[in-house]
Amino acid sequence: MGSRSRTGVSRPLTEYAAWPKGIYPMSDGWVPPAYPKEEELIALEDKINSYRKAVLAKRHVCVKDPQFVQLSAPEQLEKGEYSLVCLALMEGPYSGQGDDKTWYLIVYYEPSKRAKAERAFKAAGLDLVDYEQVPVDPDSETDEEQTLMVLHGMGTKSCILNSHEYQVAEGAAAEDPWGPQHPDGPQW
């Protein structure tokens, strides 16, 4: 189902940023009445595009659970002016239980605020300077990075916690294109 945009060019509804992903529109063009209309989609897309995206840098670090608890506290994120994407490592040679649990963190911050982030990590016992700083691609296809660029542009910091535990793959398991196999089977 095509629609007319403000420029008069026909554009499918599914191309709008706010269009819900799924089965609609149906093959005959029908959508539920509660779905947004074209005007609402245009307004929302304009609003999304009006947000300033901050230029970010990132560093990849591993920390133990006590450091993770300290660094992921909301007041610490705001004070240090950084955001985190947090991935728990599965129990194994690199991660244990309780205080020995290892967290893989991707630390995002604005380059102009680097010193604040470094001080926050130093207070937690980790020297962030030892880790390579990588610029974040403004056109990144990673949803988390796009979200964090907008949030930093709005002056807000965030901690995105992944719900899965990650297994470190080495040797033959790392070479397998399907990834490592969990000892408890595929349905663990």
mmCIF file of C-alpha atoms in Angstrom, residues 6-124:
data_model
loop_
_atom_site.group_PDB
_atom_site.id
_atom_site.type_symbol
_atom_site.label_atom_id
_atom_site.label_comp_id
_atom_site.label_asym_id
_atom_site.label_seq_id
_atom_site.Cartn_x
_atom_site.Cartn_y
_atom_site.Cartn_z
ATOM 1 C CA ARG A 6 4.738 15.756 1.973
ATOM 2 C CA THR A 7 6.926 15.863 -1.123
ATOM 3 C CA GLY A 8 4.233 14.123 -3.164
ATOM 4 C CA VAL A 9 6.350 11.007 -3.716
ATOM 5 C CA SER A 10 4.619 7.707 -3.088
ATOM 6 C CA ARG A 11 6.246 5.846 -0.199
ATOM 7 C CA PRO A 12 5.215 2.520 1.377
ATOM 8 C CA LEU A 13 4.104 2.819 5.010
ATOM 9 C CA THR A 14 6.613 0.139 6.036
ATOM 10 C CA GLU A 15 9.518 2.475 5.144
ATOM 11 C CA TYR A 16 8.660 4.936 7.922
ATOM 12 C CA ALA A 17 10.938 4.712 10.968
ATOM 13 C CA ALA A 18 8.046 4.254 13.402
ATOM 14 C CA TRP A 19 6.129 1.644 11.414
ATOM 15 C CA PRO A 20 5.736 -1.475 13.581
ATOM 16 C CA LYS A 21 7.600 -4.477 12.217
ATOM 17 C CA GLY A 22 5.405 -7.480 11.544
ATOM 18 C CA ILE A 23 2.769 -8.838 9.212
ATOM 19 C CA TYR A 24 1.019 -5.572 8.326
ATOM 20 C CA PRO A 25 0.031 -4.346 5.877
ATOM 21 C CA MET A 26 -1.714 -7.493 4.682
ATOM 22 C CA SER A 27 -1.434 -8.470 1.008
ATOM 23 C CA ASP A 28 -4.612 -6.502 0.217
ATOM 24 C CA GLY A 29 -3.264 -3.401 2.017
ATOM 25 C CA TRP A 30 -5.438 -3.730 5.135
ATOM 26 C CA VAL A 31 -4.010 -2.566 8.471
ATOM 27 C CA PRO A 32 -5.762 -2.493 11.855
ATOM 28 C CA PRO A 33 -7.499 0.824 12.563
ATOM 29 C CA ALA A 34 -5.296 1.379 15.619
ATOM 30 C CA TYR A 35 -2.113 1.454 13.527
ATOM 31 C CA PRO A 36 -0.655 4.930 12.955
ATOM 32 C CA LYS A 37 -1.763 6.954 9.949
ATOM 33 C CA GLU A 38 0.681 8.509 7.492
ATOM 34 C CA GLU A 39 0.482 11.950 9.132
ATOM 35 C CA GLU A 40 1.351 10.455 12.518
ATOM 36 C CA LEU A 41 4.263 8.547 11.000
ATOM 37 C CA ILE A 42 5.606 11.676 9.305
ATOM 38 C CA ALA A 43 5.333 13.661 12.560
ATOM 39 C CA LEU A 44 7.091 10.952 14.561
ATOM 40 C CA GLU A 45 9.818 10.503 11.956
ATOM 41 C CA ASP A 46 10.421 14.280 11.952
ATOM 42 C CA LYS A 47 10.630 14.253 15.743
ATOM 43 C CA ILE A 48 13.084 11.320 15.730
ATOM 44 C CA ASN A 49 15.219 13.011 13.069
ATOM 45 C CA SER A 50 15.227 16.307 15.017
ATOM 46 C CA TYR A 51 17.150 14.780 17.926
ATOM 47 C CA ARG A 52 20.809 15.652 17.990
ATOM 48 C CA LYS A 53 22.996 12.576 17.852
ATOM 49 C CA ALA A 54 26.089 12.847 19.994
ATOM 50 C CA VAL A 55 29.466 11.831 18.634
ATOM 51 C CA LEU A 56 30.589 8.878 20.766
ATOM 52 C CA ALA A 57 33.676 6.803 21.386
ATOM 53 C CA LYS A 58 33.698 3.349 22.940
ATOM 54 C CA ARG A 59 36.002 0.984 24.768
ATOM 55 C CA HIS A 60 35.620 -2.733 25.426
ATOM 56 C CA VAL A 61 36.494 -3.950 28.936
ATOM 57 C CA CYS A 62 35.888 -6.926 31.221
ATOM 58 C CA VAL A 63 35.138 -6.444 34.919
ATOM 59 C CA LYS A 64 34.166 -8.631 37.856
ATOM 60 C CA ASP A 65 30.726 -8.415 39.458
ATOM 61 C CA PRO A 66 31.556 -5.954 42.295
ATOM 62 C CA GLN A 67 33.009 -3.474 39.776
ATOM 63 C CA PHE A 68 30.003 -4.022 37.485
ATOM 64 C CA VAL A 69 27.573 -3.202 40.316
ATOM 65 C CA GLN A 70 29.484 -0.007 41.093
ATOM 66 C CA LEU A 71 29.924 1.122 37.467
ATOM 67 C CA SER A 72 26.350 0.386 36.354
ATOM 68 C CA ALA A 73 24.662 2.350 39.148
ATOM 69 C CA PRO A 74 22.531 5.140 37.598
ATOM 70 C CA GLU A 75 24.136 7.872 39.702
ATOM 71 C CA GLN A 76 27.602 6.661 38.627
ATOM 72 C CA LEU A 77 26.586 6.726 34.947
ATOM 73 C CA GLU A 78 25.362 10.316 35.258
ATOM 74 C CA LYS A 79 28.369 11.449 37.297
ATOM 75 C CA GLY A 80 30.886 9.815 34.932
ATOM 76 C CA GLU A 81 28.852 10.800 31.848
ATOM 77 C CA TYR A 82 29.124 7.401 30.148
ATOM 78 C CA SER A 83 26.755 4.640 29.082
ATOM 79 C CA LEU A 84 27.199 0.876 29.107
ATOM 80 C CA VAL A 85 26.156 -2.145 27.096
ATOM 81 C CA CYS A 86 26.596 -5.083 29.494
ATOM 82 C CA LEU A 87 26.994 -8.751 28.577
ATOM 83 C CA ALA A 88 27.397 -11.417 31.268
ATOM 84 C CA LEU A 89 29.898 -14.195 30.545
ATOM 85 C CA MET A 90 28.764 -17.764 31.150
ATOM 86 C CA GLU A 91 30.408 -19.640 33.983
ATOM 87 C CA GLY A 92 33.617 -21.261 32.723
ATOM 88 C CA PRO A 93 37.350 -20.570 32.529
ATOM 89 C CA TYR A 94 36.808 -16.787 32.329
ATOM 90 C CA SER A 95 33.855 -16.330 34.662
ATOM 91 C CA GLY A 96 32.734 -17.789 37.958
ATOM 92 C CA GLN A 97 29.864 -17.405 40.392
ATOM 93 C CA GLY A 98 29.023 -14.522 42.701
ATOM 94 C CA ASP A 99 31.815 -11.953 42.930
ATOM 95 C CA ASP A 100 33.851 -13.927 40.369
ATOM 96 C CA LYS A 101 31.241 -13.421 37.627
ATOM 97 C CA THR A 102 32.775 -11.592 34.657
ATOM 98 C CA TRP A 103 30.975 -8.902 32.701
ATOM 99 C CA TYR A 104 31.941 -7.760 29.210
ATOM 100 C CA LEU A 105 31.182 -4.047 29.023
ATOM 101 C CA ILE A 106 31.159 -1.702 26.075
ATOM 102 C CA VAL A 107 31.665 1.778 27.501
ATOM 103 C CA TYR A 108 30.269 4.691 25.464
ATOM 104 C CA TYR A 109 31.095 8.345 26.109
ATOM 105 C CA GLU A 110 31.499 11.624 24.298
ATOM 106 C CA PRO A 111 35.201 12.229 23.541
ATOM 107 C CA SER A 112 34.990 15.617 25.290
ATOM 108 C CA LYS A 113 33.849 13.790 28.471
ATOM 109 C CA ARG A 114 36.556 11.096 28.333
ATOM 110 C CA ALA A 115 38.326 12.288 31.489
ATOM 111 C CA LYS A 116 35.127 11.945 33.569
ATOM 112 C CA ALA A 117 34.575 8.387 32.357
ATOM 113 C CA GLU A 118 38.218 7.492 33.020
ATOM 114 C CA ARG A 119 37.994 8.890 36.578
ATOM 115 C CA ALA A 120 34.820 6.892 37.264
ATOM 116 C CA PHE A 121 36.495 3.665 36.144
ATOM 117 C CA LYS A 122 39.697 4.468 38.043
ATOM 118 C CA ALA A 123 37.599 4.881 41.219
ATOM 119 C CA ALA A 124 36.279 1.343 40.589
#
